[in-house]
Amino acid sequence: MNHAIRADKFLLDADRTTWHDETLWFVREKRDRAVYAVPEFQELRELASQIKDHTLSRLDLYLQEFEAAALANGVHVHWAADAAEHNAIILEIVRQQGATRVVKSKSMLTEECHLNPYLIKHGIEVVDTDLGERIIQFRDEAPSHIVLPAIHLKKEDVGDTFHTHLGTEKGESDPQRLTEAARQHLRAKFLAGQVAISGVNFAVAETGAVVVCTNEGNADLGVNLAKVHIAAMGIEKLIPRLSDLGVFTRLLARSATGQPVTTYTSHFTKPAPGREMHIVIVDNGRTQQLGRPDFRASLKCIRCGACMNTCPVYRRSGGHSYDFTVPGPIGAILSPNIDMKKHSSLPFASTLCGSCTDVCPVKIDIHTQLYKWRQVLGEADEIPASKKWSMKFMGRLLASPKAFALSGQFARKALRLLPHGLTHANAFNAWAVARELPEPPKQSFREWYQQQPQQIQQPAQPKVTA
Amino acid sequence: MKVALFVPCYIDQFYPQVAVATLQLLQKLGVAAHFPAQQTCCGQPLANSGCEREALPIYRHFVETFSDYDYVVAPSGSCVYHVRKHFDKLDQTAEVQHVRAAAYDLIDFITNVLGVTELPGAFPHKVGLHLSCHGQRGLHQANESEMTPVRDGQLRRLLASLDGLELTELTRNDECCGFGGTFCVSEAGISARMGQDRVADHVRNGTQVLTGSDMSCLMHLEGIVRRANMPIKVMHAAEILNGLTP
Ligand code: SF4
């Protein structure tokens, strides 16, 4: 199933599509206001982009520096080549504690590795403590957005879910009362948590510390109540120095939600006395992407979600239409690296309008990479054969002026003569699903031009090479 | 100054009046543009579909056709953007480099090469300007809402200089119309929905004549307007600037 088919399903509910589009556009507008208010915002983007480029250019060195600093802080450092290793390492740590109850704050990496089902399968209770994550965990759904995981749900949907799982009153949809129910529920889970897992927004090579940005404070609560903290991070989360961090925190919240800064920016450097801290550093396809010069820059992503909020396709097709942990434009350039066949339609789920590139706080050339993935997919025969053959045919036609002129005449004539029902039949004309075809003129421009007096036709008499 | 007119394939076949208006407008501005008959296409439809390799002969043909001109002007920013940005796949001979630099969108050419920012004439209608993404974000012909709240741009200025013309203030000034080349058929559902939303913004804010400098976006939007029988007329900016009435 490709993106277009999944998008069409989403579009069936036109009102919900409108609501989804407007909700995310509201976030985009909030982002705009926050960005306009910072005169040096474009310089910040450039700086952030350069810091990330630099870091990626010597990632091996920074990873070693980070590991050494973390070890010196008394932190356990683990390396995972892929999702399976990541999951096994975490299960092992949990088991060593004899723990059965894990609380988790938001982490797209653990989603990517499918950690929850893995732990649950091994008898561990995992509770997502981010409100949006908890909602979709109840519903057994994947996040539809990297910052706003339950953005596809309306408050009435949340009310239904909480009625089923938390016993709130049927039909309750007041956000405050629903949130209060979640707070009471999560409080008990926090207190019972034995191991706390968090994601990582930034890892500082020079200090060995990890920085976690949340709005709910759930990472802090989980980590401070549990005996053991496991922070899971991709290798691309590094920044060189603590003094670089401010560049990113200024960009992150503004780009994500239009806030000047996230409510909590928590630095975890070393375990408290009597506690343990683990950092799991994960590759899972990232070095492969690093080895692709055209797509390397995708690793600069700080997961702000701005490219999703601005994407006119994402807003109207929903995050699940991408069928990948990270949806939207950035997901469409990360996913083919993981599985080119499965995700071959994603780089085509874009008009290449370029808005994603222009909002990206670390200046990833997202739409150019979408274009380049299309070429890779075309070369690898991962585009529909019918498309490839028609493009081959067009290629020959358009390189030959004579054939081109003739085919144009033919097409216009056909359009004029054939009945509307045939030229606009949905079955073989996707254009006509919602659009009229242009009214074919009797004459093409080139035919008109040839009939004009010579002086208009050849004003400058330029020499034209054959 | 030797100027060639590049008329993208779909304009040649379906919107000859836009090419005529472009030619006449240039004439009024003192530029006698020539139309080299052997031209075909810039190759974008193929390349955007992942078939850049198949497009290379078209690129070469384009360069051969236009390398003797000082400027290549087209009433479609998207094609120009493609030539400038994606002809990097060719060996960068002097001809190739020249043609890439010489390619201009009509409005860009009028503004930056001819230095014209005001035109005589009247167009007493409420006009909604559709910014093409490739013209705006690709060729920087207009400010972007991602960067600044100031709504300014080349075509906005030219249109505003016509007597009686009132510009529509859209709710979303620069959202993509959803055409996207082959996207309009491979993702027909989303493409149509985007177009419908774009047109609705114009209707809501009072547009009588919808215009822009990229005929490909306009072809898509016109298809939607006509299907829904909306009281909006779609015209290319060259037609308005050339003094045509709706
Ligand atoms: S690609 Fe850029 S805009 Fe998109 S989530 Fe990553 S950092 Fe944010």
Coordinates of C-alpha atoms in Angstrom, one line a residue, chain A:
Chain A
M1 CA 0.0 0.0 0.0
N2 CA 1.4 3.4 -0.9
H3 CA 1.1 6.8 0.6
A4 CA -1.6 8.0 -1.9
I5 CA -3.9 5.1 -0.9
R6 CA -3.5 5.7 2.8
A7 CA -4.0 9.4 2.2
D8 CA -7.2 8.8 0.3
K9 CA -8.6 7.0 3.4
F10 CA -7.8 9.9 5.6
L11 CA -9.4 12.3 3.1
L12 CA -12.7 10.4 3.1
D13 CA -13.6 12.3 6.3
A14 CA -13.5 15.7 4.8
D15 CA -14.4 17.5 8.0
R16 CA -11.7 15.8 10.0
T17 CA -9.2 16.6 7.3
T18 CA -10.1 20.2 7.6
W19 CA -9.8 20.1 11.4
H20 CA -6.4 18.3 11.2
D21 CA -5.1 20.8 8.6
E22 CA -6.3 23.8 10.6
T23 CA -5.0 22.5 13.9
L24 CA -1.5 22.0 12.6
W25 CA -1.6 25.3 10.6
F26 CA -2.4 27.0 14.0
V27 CA 0.8 25.5 15.3
R28 CA 2.7 26.7 12.2
E29 CA 1.3 30.2 12.7
K30 CA 2.4 30.2 16.4
R31 CA 5.8 29.2 15.2
D32 CA 5.8 32.1 12.7
R33 CA 5.0 34.6 15.4
A34 CA 7.8 33.3 17.6
V35 CA 10.2 33.3 14.8
Y36 CA 9.4 36.8 13.6
A37 CA 10.0 38.1 17.1
V38 CA 13.6 37.0 17.1
P39 CA 15.5 39.3 14.6
E40 CA 18.5 37.0 14.5
F41 CA 16.5 33.8 13.9
Q42 CA 18.0 33.2 10.4
E43 CA 21.5 33.6 11.8
L44 CA 20.7 31.1 14.5
R45 CA 19.5 28.6 11.9
E46 CA 22.8 29.0 10.0
L47 CA 24.8 28.6 13.2
A48 CA 22.9 25.5 14.2
S49 CA 23.3 24.1 10.7
Q50 CA 27.0 24.6 10.8
I51 CA 27.4 23.1 14.3
K52 CA 25.5 20.0 13.2
D53 CA 27.5 19.7 9.9
H54 CA 30.7 20.0 11.9
T55 CA 29.7 17.4 14.4
L56 CA 28.6 15.0 11.8
S57 CA 31.9 15.5 10.0
R58 CA 33.8 14.0 13.0
L59 CA 31.1 12.1 14.7
D60 CA 33.4 9.2 15.6
L61 CA 35.6 11.6 17.6
Y62 CA 32.8 13.3 19.4
L63 CA 31.2 9.9 20.3
Q64 CA 34.4 8.8 21.9
E65 CA 34.8 12.1 23.7
F66 CA 31.2 11.8 24.9
E67 CA 31.6 8.2 26.1
A68 CA 34.8 9.0 28.0
A69 CA 33.1 12.0 29.7
A70 CA 30.0 10.0 30.6
L71 CA 32.1 7.1 32.0
A72 CA 34.0 9.6 34.1
N73 CA 30.7 10.8 35.5
G74 CA 29.9 7.3 36.7
V75 CA 27.4 6.6 33.9
H76 CA 27.2 3.2 32.2
V77 CA 27.5 3.5 28.5
H78 CA 26.1 0.9 26.0
W79 CA 26.5 0.7 22.3
A80 CA 23.7 -0.7 20.1
A81 CA 24.2 -1.4 16.4
D82 CA 20.5 -1.9 15.7
A83 CA 17.0 -1.9 17.3
A84 CA 17.3 -5.6 18.4
E85 CA 20.5 -4.8 20.4
H86 CA 18.9 -1.6 21.8
N87 CA 16.0 -3.6 23.1
A88 CA 18.1 -6.4 24.5
I89 CA 20.4 -4.1 26.3
I90 CA 17.4 -2.3 28.0
L91 CA 15.7 -5.5 28.9
E92 CA 18.9 -6.7 30.4
I93 CA 19.3 -3.6 32.6
V94 CA 15.7 -3.9 33.7
R95 CA 16.2 -7.6 34.6
Q96 CA 19.4 -6.9 36.5
Q97 CA 17.3 -4.6 38.8
G98 CA 14.7 -7.3 39.2
A99 CA 12.3 -4.7 38.0
T100 CA 8.9 -5.2 36.4
R101 CA 7.6 -1.7 36.1
V102 CA 9.1 0.8 33.7
V103 CA 8.0 4.4 33.2
K104 CA 9.0 6.1 30.0
S105 CA 9.0 9.7 28.8
K106 CA 8.9 10.6 25.2
S107 CA 11.4 9.0 22.9
M108 CA 11.0 8.6 19.2
L109 CA 14.0 6.3 19.2
T110 CA 12.3 3.7 21.4
E111 CA 9.3 4.0 19.1
E112 CA 11.6 3.4 16.2
C113 CA 13.0 0.3 17.9
H114 CA 9.5 -0.9 19.0
L115 CA 10.7 -1.2 22.6
N116 CA 7.3 -1.2 24.2
P117 CA 6.0 -4.4 22.6
Y118 CA 9.3 -6.0 23.2
L119 CA 9.4 -5.3 26.9
I120 CA 5.7 -6.2 27.4
K121 CA 6.4 -9.5 25.6
H122 CA 9.0 -10.2 28.3
G123 CA 6.7 -9.5 31.1
I124 CA 7.6 -5.9 31.9
E125 CA 4.9 -3.2 32.3
V126 CA 5.8 -0.1 30.3
V127 CA 3.9 3.1 30.9
D128 CA 4.3 6.1 28.6
T129 CA 4.1 9.1 30.8
D130 CA 3.8 11.8 28.2
L131 CA 0.1 12.6 28.0
G132 CA -0.1 12.3 24.2
E133 CA 1.9 9.1 24.2
R134 CA -0.2 7.6 27.0
I135 CA -3.4 8.3 25.0
I136 CA -2.1 6.4 22.0
Q137 CA -0.6 3.7 24.1
F138 CA -4.2 3.1 25.5
R139 CA -5.4 2.9 21.9
D140 CA -2.6 0.8 20.7
E141 CA -1.7 3.2 18.0
A142 CA 1.6 4.6 16.7
P143 CA 2.3 8.3 17.2
S144 CA 1.1 10.4 14.2
H145 CA 3.6 13.3 14.9
I146 CA 6.9 13.4 16.6
V147 CA 6.1 16.3 18.9
L148 CA 2.3 16.0 19.1
P149 CA 1.9 12.2 19.1
A150 CA -1.9 12.2 19.4
I151 CA -2.6 15.2 17.2
H152 CA -4.8 13.0 15.0
L153 CA -7.3 12.7 17.9
K154 CA -10.0 15.1 18.9
K155 CA -10.8 15.7 22.5
E156 CA -13.9 13.6 22.1
D157 CA -11.7 10.7 21.0
V158 CA -9.6 11.2 24.1
G159 CA -12.8 11.2 26.2
D160 CA -13.9 7.9 24.8
T161 CA -10.4 6.4 25.3
F162 CA -10.3 7.6 28.9
H163 CA -13.8 6.4 29.6
T164 CA -12.7 2.9 28.5
H165 CA -9.3 2.9 30.2
L166 CA -9.6 5.3 33.1
G167 CA -13.3 5.2 33.9
T168 CA -14.0 8.9 33.2
E169 CA -17.6 9.7 32.6
K170 CA -19.0 8.7 29.3
G171 CA -19.0 11.7 26.9
E172 CA -16.6 13.7 29.0
S173 CA -14.5 15.9 26.6
D174 CA -13.4 18.8 28.8
P175 CA -9.6 18.9 28.4
Q176 CA -9.0 20.0 31.9
R177 CA -11.0 17.2 33.5
L178 CA -9.5 14.7 31.1
T179 CA -6.0 15.9 31.9
E180 CA -6.7 15.7 35.6
A181 CA -7.8 12.1 35.2
A182 CA -4.6 11.3 33.4
R183 CA -2.6 13.1 36.1
Q184 CA -4.1 11.0 38.9
H185 CA -3.6 7.8 36.9
L186 CA 0.0 8.7 36.0
R187 CA 0.9 9.7 39.5
A188 CA 0.4 6.2 40.8
K189 CA 2.5 4.9 37.9
F190 CA 5.3 7.3 38.6
L191 CA 5.5 6.3 42.2
A192 CA 5.6 2.7 41.3
G193 CA 8.2 3.1 38.6
Q194 CA 11.4 1.1 39.2
V195 CA 13.2 2.0 36.0
A196 CA 12.7 5.3 34.1
I197 CA 13.5 5.4 30.4
S198 CA 13.9 8.8 28.6
G199 CA 14.9 9.9 25.2
V200 CA 17.6 12.5 24.6
N201 CA 17.3 15.8 22.8
F202 CA 21.0 16.7 22.9
A203 CA 24.1 14.9 24.1
V204 CA 27.0 17.2 25.0
A205 CA 30.3 15.6 24.0
E206 CA 32.4 17.8 26.3
T207 CA 30.5 17.0 29.5
G208 CA 29.0 13.6 28.8
A209 CA 25.6 15.0 29.9
V210 CA 22.3 14.4 28.1
V211 CA 19.6 17.1 27.8
V212 CA 15.9 16.3 27.7
C213 CA 13.4 18.9 26.7
T214 CA 9.7 18.4 27.8
N215 CA 6.7 20.5 28.5
E216 CA 5.2 18.2 31.1
G217 CA 8.1 17.5 33.3
N218 CA 7.4 13.9 33.1
A219 CA 11.0 12.9 32.3
D220 CA 12.2 14.6 35.5
L221 CA 9.5 13.1 37.6
G222 CA 10.1 9.6 36.3
V223 CA 13.9 9.8 36.6
N224 CA 13.9 11.3 40.0
L225 CA 11.5 8.7 41.5
A226 CA 13.0 5.6 39.9
K227 CA 16.2 4.0 41.0
V228 CA 17.6 3.6 37.5
H229 CA 17.6 6.0 34.6
I230 CA 18.1 4.7 31.1
A231 CA 18.6 7.4 28.4
A232 CA 18.4 6.1 24.8
M233 CA 19.9 8.2 22.1
G234 CA 20.7 8.0 18.4
I235 CA 24.4 8.7 17.5
E236 CA 23.3 12.0 15.8
K237 CA 22.2 13.7 19.0
L238 CA 25.6 15.0 19.8
I239 CA 26.7 18.6 20.0
P240 CA 30.3 19.4 20.8
R241 CA 30.1 21.9 23.7
L242 CA 27.7 23.0 26.4
S243 CA 28.0 26.5 25.0
D244 CA 26.4 25.2 21.8
L245 CA 23.3 24.1 23.5
G246 CA 21.7 27.6 23.7
V247 CA 21.6 27.8 19.9
F248 CA 19.5 24.7 19.8
T249 CA 17.2 25.3 22.7
R250 CA 16.3 28.7 21.3
L251 CA 15.4 27.1 17.9
L252 CA 13.8 23.9 19.1
A253 CA 10.7 25.2 21.1
R254 CA 10.1 28.1 18.7
S255 CA 10.1 25.8 15.7
A256 CA 8.1 23.1 17.4
T257 CA 5.3 24.9 19.1
G258 CA 6.1 28.6 19.0
Q259 CA 7.2 28.7 22.7
P260 CA 10.3 30.6 23.5
V261 CA 11.6 27.6 25.3
T262 CA 10.3 24.2 26.5
T263 CA 8.9 24.3 30.0
Y264 CA 11.6 21.9 31.2
T265 CA 15.1 21.6 29.8
S266 CA 16.7 19.0 32.1
H267 CA 20.4 18.2 32.2
F268 CA 21.3 14.6 33.3
T269 CA 25.0 14.3 34.0
K270 CA 25.6 11.8 36.7
P271 CA 23.5 9.4 38.9
A272 CA 22.5 10.6 42.3
P273 CA 24.1 8.7 45.2
G274 CA 22.7 5.1 45.3
R275 CA 21.2 5.4 41.9
E276 CA 22.2 4.2 38.4
M277 CA 22.3 6.0 35.1
H278 CA 22.7 4.3 31.7
I279 CA 23.1 5.7 28.3
V280 CA 22.3 3.5 25.3
I281 CA 23.9 4.9 22.1
V282 CA 22.1 3.6 19.0
D283 CA 23.1 3.4 15.3
N284 CA 20.2 1.5 13.6
G285 CA 20.9 2.7 10.1
R286 CA 22.4 6.1 10.9
T287 CA 25.9 5.4 9.8
Q288 CA 24.5 4.1 6.6
Q289 CA 22.7 7.4 6.1
L290 CA 25.9 9.2 7.1
G291 CA 27.6 7.4 4.3
R292 CA 25.2 8.8 1.7
P293 CA 26.5 12.2 0.8
D294 CA 23.2 13.4 -0.7
F295 CA 21.2 12.4 2.4
R296 CA 23.7 12.9 5.2
A297 CA 22.3 16.2 6.3
S298 CA 19.0 14.5 7.3
L299 CA 20.9 13.4 10.4
K300 CA 21.0 17.1 11.5
C301 CA 17.4 16.8 12.4
I302 CA 16.5 17.9 16.0
R303 CA 13.0 16.5 15.8
C304 CA 11.1 19.7 16.2
G305 CA 8.3 18.7 13.9
A306 CA 8.1 22.0 12.1
C307 CA 8.4 20.4 8.7
M308 CA 5.3 18.3 9.5
N309 CA 3.2 21.3 10.7
T310 CA 4.0 23.3 7.6
C311 CA 3.7 20.4 5.1
P312 CA 0.5 20.8 3.1
V313 CA 0.5 17.1 2.3
Y314 CA 1.1 16.0 5.9
R315 CA -1.7 18.3 7.2
R316 CA -4.2 16.7 4.8
S317 CA -3.0 13.1 5.0
G318 CA -2.2 12.6 8.7
G319 CA 0.9 11.1 10.2
H320 CA -0.3 7.5 9.9
S321 CA -0.4 7.8 6.1
Y322 CA 3.4 7.6 6.1
D323 CA 3.5 4.3 7.9
F324 CA 6.9 5.1 9.4
T325 CA 7.9 6.2 12.9
V326 CA 8.9 9.6 11.8
P327 CA 6.2 10.9 9.4
G328 CA 6.1 14.0 7.2
P329 CA 8.9 15.4 5.0
I330 CA 11.8 14.4 7.3
G331 CA 10.3 10.9 7.6
A332 CA 10.1 10.7 3.8
I333 CA 13.9 11.2 3.5
L334 CA 14.8 9.0 6.5
S335 CA 12.6 6.1 5.7
P336 CA 14.0 5.0 2.3
N337 CA 17.4 4.6 4.0
I338 CA 15.8 2.0 6.3
D339 CA 13.7 0.1 3.7
M340 CA 13.7 1.4 0.2
K341 CA 11.1 -0.9 -1.2
K342 CA 8.6 -0.5 1.7
H343 CA 8.8 3.3 1.7
S344 CA 9.3 4.0 -2.0
S345 CA 6.2 6.1 -2.3
L346 CA 7.1 8.6 0.5
P347 CA 9.6 10.8 -1.4
F348 CA 6.8 11.2 -4.0
A349 CA 4.3 12.3 -1.3
S350 CA 5.3 15.9 -1.8
T351 CA 4.8 18.7 -4.3
L352 CA 8.4 19.8 -3.6
C353 CA 7.0 23.2 -2.5
G354 CA 10.1 23.7 -0.3
S355 CA 8.3 25.0 2.8
C356 CA 9.8 22.2 4.9
T357 CA 13.3 23.4 4.0
D358 CA 12.4 26.9 4.9
V359 CA 11.1 26.2 8.3
C360 CA 13.7 23.6 9.3
P361 CA 15.7 25.2 12.2
V362 CA 18.9 23.3 11.1
K363 CA 18.5 24.1 7.4
I364 CA 18.2 20.6 6.1
D365 CA 17.6 20.8 2.3
I366 CA 14.6 18.5 2.7
H367 CA 12.8 19.1 -0.6
T368 CA 16.1 18.7 -2.5
Q369 CA 16.7 15.4 -0.8
L370 CA 13.1 14.3 -1.7
Y371 CA 14.0 15.0 -5.3
K372 CA 17.2 13.1 -5.0
W373 CA 15.6 10.1 -3.4
R374 CA 13.2 10.0 -6.3
Q375 CA 16.2 9.6 -8.6
V376 CA 17.7 6.8 -6.4
L377 CA 14.3 5.0 -6.4
G378 CA 14.0 5.5 -10.2
E379 CA 17.4 4.0 -10.8
A380 CA 16.7 1.1 -8.4
D381 CA 13.4 0.4 -10.3
E382 CA 11.4 1.1 -7.2
I383 CA 8.9 3.2 -9.0
P384 CA 5.9 1.7 -10.9
A385 CA 7.0 0.2 -14.2
S386 CA 4.2 1.9 -16.1
K387 CA 5.5 5.3 -14.9
K388 CA 9.1 4.4 -15.9
W389 CA 8.0 3.3 -19.3
S390 CA 5.9 6.3 -20.0
M391 CA 8.7 8.6 -18.8
K392 CA 11.1 6.8 -21.2
F393 CA 8.7 7.4 -24.0
M394 CA 8.2 11.0 -23.1
G395 CA 12.0 11.4 -22.9
R396 CA 12.3 10.4 -26.5
L397 CA 9.4 12.4 -27.6
L398 CA 10.5 15.6 -25.9
A399 CA 14.0 15.4 -27.3
S400 CA 12.6 15.4 -30.8
P401 CA 10.9 18.7 -31.9
K402 CA 9.0 17.1 -34.8
A403 CA 7.5 14.2 -32.9
F404 CA 6.6 16.7 -30.1
A405 CA 4.7 19.1 -32.4
L406 CA 2.8 16.2 -34.0
S407 CA 1.8 14.6 -30.7
G408 CA 0.6 17.9 -29.4
Q409 CA -1.7 18.4 -32.4
F410 CA -3.0 14.9 -31.9
A411 CA -3.7 15.3 -28.2
R412 CA -5.6 18.6 -28.6
K413 CA -7.7 17.2 -31.4
A414 CA -8.5 14.1 -29.3
L415 CA -9.5 16.3 -26.4
R416 CA -11.8 18.4 -28.6
L417 CA -13.4 15.5 -30.4
L418 CA -13.8 12.8 -27.7
P419 CA -16.8 13.1 -25.4
H420 CA -16.3 14.7 -22.0
G421 CA -17.4 11.5 -20.2
L422 CA -14.5 9.6 -21.8
T423 CA -11.7 12.2 -21.4
H424 CA -12.8 12.8 -17.8
A425 CA -13.4 9.2 -16.8
N426 CA -11.9 8.7 -13.3
A427 CA -10.8 5.2 -14.2
F428 CA -8.0 6.4 -16.4
N429 CA -7.7 10.0 -15.8
A430 CA -6.7 10.9 -12.2
W431 CA -6.6 14.5 -13.2
A432 CA -10.4 14.5 -13.7
V433 CA -11.3 13.3 -10.3
A434 CA -11.7 16.8 -9.1
R435 CA -10.6 19.0 -12.1
E436 CA -11.7 19.8 -15.6
L437 CA -9.1 19.4 -18.3
P438 CA -8.0 22.6 -20.0
E439 CA -10.2 23.6 -23.0
P440 CA -8.1 22.7 -26.0
P441 CA -7.4 25.6 -28.2
K442 CA -7.6 25.2 -32.0
Q443 CA -4.1 26.3 -32.5
S444 CA -1.0 25.8 -30.4
F445 CA 1.3 28.8 -29.8
R446 CA 3.9 27.5 -32.3
E447 CA 1.2 27.2 -35.0
W448 CA 0.1 30.8 -34.2
Y449 CA 3.6 32.0 -34.2
Q450 CA 4.4 30.6 -37.6
Q451 CA 1.5 32.6 -39.1
Q452 CA 2.8 35.9 -37.9
P453 CA 4.5 38.3 -40.2
Q454 CA 8.2 37.6 -40.5
Q455 CA 9.4 40.7 -38.7
I456 CA 7.7 39.6 -35.5
Q457 CA 8.9 36.1 -35.9
Q458 CA 12.6 36.8 -36.4
P459 CA 13.3 40.2 -34.8
A460 CA 16.9 39.7 -33.9
Q461 CA 17.8 37.0 -36.4
P462 CA 19.9 35.1 -34.0
K463 CA 22.0 32.3 -35.2
V464 CA 20.5 29.1 -33.7
T465 CA 22.6 26.0 -33.5
A466 CA 20.9 22.9 -34.9

